[in-house]
Every structure is written in structure tokens, then in C-alpha cells.
mmCIF file of C-alpha atoms in Angstrom:
data_model
loop_
_atom_site.group_PDB
_atom_site.id
_atom_site.type_symbol
_atom_site.label_atom_id
_atom_site.label_comp_id
_atom_site.label_asym_id
_atom_site.label_seq_id
_atom_site.Cartn_x
_atom_site.Cartn_y
_atom_site.Cartn_z
ATOM 1 C CA MET X 7 -9.449 13.117 -28.567
ATOM 2 C CA ILE X 8 -8.980 14.486 -25.082
ATOM 3 C CA VAL X 9 -12.209 12.916 -23.829
ATOM 4 C CA THR X 10 -11.076 9.509 -25.108
ATOM 5 C CA GLY X 11 -7.712 10.056 -23.414
ATOM 6 C CA TYR X 12 -9.470 10.821 -20.146
ATOM 7 C CA VAL X 13 -11.682 7.734 -20.461
ATOM 8 C CA LEU X 14 -8.711 5.445 -21.136
ATOM 9 C CA THR X 15 -6.812 7.027 -18.259
ATOM 10 C CA ALA X 16 -9.748 6.526 -15.906
ATOM 11 C CA LEU X 17 -10.020 2.857 -16.905
ATOM 12 C CA VAL X 18 -6.318 2.269 -16.268
ATOM 13 C CA ALA X 19 -6.411 4.197 -12.978
ATOM 14 C CA LEU X 20 -9.468 2.367 -11.657
ATOM 15 C CA GLY X 21 -8.007 -0.939 -12.806
ATOM 16 C CA ILE X 22 -4.731 -0.461 -10.929
ATOM 17 C CA ILE X 23 -6.599 0.707 -7.819
ATOM 18 C CA TYR X 24 -8.703 -2.467 -7.983
ATOM 19 C CA ILE X 25 -5.570 -4.594 -8.381
ATOM 20 C CA GLY X 26 -3.912 -2.755 -5.499
ATOM 21 C CA LEU X 27 -6.886 -3.399 -3.228
ATOM 22 C CA SER X 28 -6.819 -7.039 -4.294
ATOM 23 C CA TYR X 29 -3.159 -7.266 -3.243
ATOM 24 C CA LEU X 30 -4.133 -5.850 0.144
ATOM 25 C CA PHE X 31 -7.085 -8.175 0.781
ATOM 26 C CA ALA X 32 -6.253 -11.336 -1.239
ATOM 27 C CA PRO X 33 -2.516 -11.082 -1.935
ATOM 28 C CA ASN X 34 -1.672 -14.688 -2.815
ATOM 29 C CA LYS X 35 -4.694 -15.141 -5.078
ATOM 30 C CA THR X 36 -3.975 -11.847 -6.851
ATOM 31 C CA ALA X 37 -0.268 -12.625 -7.222
ATOM 32 C CA ALA X 38 -1.101 -15.909 -8.928
ATOM 33 C CA GLY X 39 -2.551 -13.914 -11.833
ATOM 34 C CA PHE X 40 0.449 -11.578 -12.218
ATOM 35 C CA GLY X 41 2.179 -13.876 -14.693
ATOM 36 C CA PHE X 42 4.781 -15.825 -12.746
ATOM 37 C CA ASN X 43 4.592 -19.599 -12.607
ATOM 38 C CA ALA X 44 4.745 -19.672 -8.798
ATOM 39 C CA VAL X 45 4.162 -17.311 -5.880
ATOM 40 C CA PRO X 46 6.935 -17.462 -3.251
ATOM 41 C CA GLU X 47 5.975 -18.585 0.231
ATOM 42 C CA ASN X 48 5.696 -15.876 2.884
ATOM 43 C CA ALA X 49 5.342 -13.152 0.229
ATOM 44 C CA GLU X 50 2.154 -11.693 1.714
ATOM 45 C CA THR X 51 3.864 -8.718 3.378
ATOM 46 C CA PHE X 52 5.628 -7.724 0.170
ATOM 47 C CA LEU X 53 2.427 -8.197 -1.799
ATOM 48 C CA ASN X 54 0.606 -5.917 0.652
ATOM 49 C CA VAL X 55 3.272 -3.255 0.043
ATOM 50 C CA LYS X 56 2.782 -3.693 -3.714
ATOM 51 C CA GLY X 57 -0.949 -3.282 -3.193
ATOM 52 C CA GLY X 58 -0.541 0.001 -1.377
ATOM 53 C CA ARG X 59 1.770 1.310 -4.058
ATOM 54 C CA ASP X 60 -0.634 0.239 -6.792
ATOM 55 C CA VAL X 61 -3.473 2.122 -5.088
ATOM 56 C CA GLY X 62 -1.239 5.203 -4.924
ATOM 57 C CA ALA X 63 -0.254 4.790 -8.576
ATOM 58 C CA GLY X 64 -3.934 4.726 -9.525
ATOM 59 C CA LEU X 65 -4.716 7.836 -7.520
ATOM 60 C CA ILE X 66 -2.078 9.947 -9.274
ATOM 61 C CA PRO X 67 -3.864 10.094 -12.643
ATOM 62 C CA ILE X 68 -7.196 10.637 -10.907
ATOM 63 C CA ALA X 69 -5.720 13.656 -9.104
ATOM 64 C CA LEU X 70 -4.416 15.018 -12.404
ATOM 65 C CA MET X 71 -7.790 14.418 -14.042
ATOM 66 C CA ILE X 72 -9.422 16.475 -11.294
ATOM 67 C CA TYR X 73 -6.751 19.164 -11.727
ATOM 68 C CA GLY X 74 -7.846 19.375 -15.355
ATOM 69 C CA ASP X 75 -4.573 19.742 -17.259
ATOM 70 C CA PRO X 76 -4.614 17.191 -20.101
ATOM 71 C CA HIS X 77 -0.980 17.860 -21.005
ATOM 72 C CA ALA X 78 0.270 17.174 -17.475
ATOM 73 C CA LEU X 79 -1.886 14.043 -17.393
ATOM 74 C CA GLY X 80 -0.550 12.988 -20.791
ATOM 75 C CA TRP X 81 3.066 13.322 -19.692
ATOM 76 C CA MET X 82 2.326 11.426 -16.488
ATOM 77 C CA MET X 83 0.657 8.599 -18.414
ATOM 78 C CA LEU X 84 3.507 8.429 -20.901
ATOM 79 C CA THR X 85 6.159 8.191 -18.200
ATOM 80 C CA ALA X 86 4.091 5.835 -16.032
ATOM 81 C CA ALA X 87 3.760 3.407 -18.963
ATOM 82 C CA VAL X 88 7.202 2.114 -17.984
ATOM 83 C CA TRP X 89 5.631 0.373 -14.943
ATOM 84 C CA PRO X 90 3.692 -2.234 -16.937
ATOM 85 C CA VAL X 91 6.548 -2.481 -19.471
ATOM 86 C CA PHE X 92 8.909 -3.471 -16.661
ATOM 87 C CA ASP X 93 6.308 -5.880 -15.270
ATOM 88 C CA MET X 94 6.134 -7.504 -18.701
ATOM 89 C CA LEU X 95 9.915 -7.698 -19.067
ATOM 90 C CA ILE X 96 10.381 -9.145 -15.590
ATOM 91 C CA ILE X 97 7.813 -11.869 -16.253
ATOM 92 C CA LEU X 98 9.474 -12.741 -19.567
ATOM 93 C CA ARG X 99 12.952 -12.720 -18.006
ATOM 94 C CA HIS X 100 11.836 -15.208 -15.373
ATOM 95 C CA ARG X 101 10.086 -17.431 -17.923
ATOM 96 C CA GLY X 102 6.627 -16.607 -16.685
ATOM 97 C CA LYS X 103 3.384 -16.756 -18.618
ATOM 98 C CA LYS X 104 3.868 -15.002 -21.959
ATOM 99 C CA ALA X 105 0.133 -14.565 -22.474
ATOM 100 C CA VAL X 106 -0.130 -12.576 -19.235
ATOM 101 C CA ALA X 107 3.094 -10.670 -19.897
ATOM 102 C CA PHE X 108 1.917 -9.449 -23.294
ATOM 103 C CA GLY X 109 -1.860 -9.632 -22.879
ATOM 104 C CA VAL X 110 -2.102 -7.867 -19.523
ATOM 105 C CA HIS X 111 1.056 -5.864 -18.898
ATOM 106 C CA GLY X 112 1.977 -5.152 -22.526
ATOM 107 C CA LEU X 113 -1.585 -4.210 -23.410
ATOM 108 C CA THR X 114 -1.822 -1.949 -20.353
ATOM 109 C CA ALA X 115 1.356 -0.143 -21.415
ATOM 110 C CA ALA X 116 -0.001 0.262 -24.951
ATOM 111 C CA VAL X 117 -3.309 1.685 -23.696
ATOM 112 C CA MET X 118 -1.409 4.096 -21.472
ATOM 113 C CA VAL X 119 0.709 5.310 -24.401
ATOM 114 C CA VAL X 120 -2.393 5.764 -26.578
ATOM 115 C CA ALA X 121 -4.120 7.701 -23.781
ATOM 116 C CA ALA X 122 -1.007 9.842 -23.344
ATOM 117 C CA LEU X 123 -0.807 10.640 -27.045
ATOM 118 C CA LEU X 124 -4.500 11.535 -27.188
ATOM 119 C CA LEU X 125 -4.042 13.892 -24.237
ATOM 120 C CA LEU X 126 -0.837 15.447 -25.541
ATOM 121 C CA LEU X 127 -1.979 15.894 -29.123
ATOM 122 C CA GLY X 128 -5.622 16.735 -28.421
#
């Protein structure tokens, strides 16, 4: 169970690092896939900030994986699952793309919760 939790965590961590780097190097293109119907003009600076924060968010679980405490990693993943939940809710609130809200952000949150449970119960 713990190995599966680590694998899921690594996939989520590497995915958010990739997305963060995309926001740094191709912010408008990346933002178009977030789930909103339109990307505001002159948003590149904010999107770069989001990219840096996403890279940092991806490095946190990697650091805990290296540290080797599955329970600490499990609690981190469980609490961090609120990030994609809020992304999903924000997209839905602003009448964005439901498929992206549920299929990307909702699914990410679900995978994070499953990984957390595997780590905490393993």
C-alpha cells in the first residue's frame, strides 16, 4: 500500500512541477487549459507567480518522500488536496469548463486523497 501511495504522490508531484514550469515558460497557453473560458489580458505576471508556487508545491511532497516518513507525507497529501478542490470550485463558480473542473482538478484531488489514505493506513 505504501509503495502505491508513494507512486501516486510522485505522479502528482511531478505533474504539478511540470504545470508550474509551463506557467513560467508558456503562461497564456497553459492558462487556457486551466478550465476558464477566457484568459485575462496582461495576466502573464500573475501566471508566472502561479508557476513558481506550483513548482514549490510539487517539491514539498518530493522532499517528504526523500525524508522517508509515509505518515507525514500522507498528512501533507491529505491537506494539500484542498488546492485542486478549490481550483475545481473556482472554475465551477465562474462557469468555466466542467469537464476540466471535474476531470482534471477533481480527479487530481481524488488521487491525492487515495495516495494519502494508502500512506496513512499502510
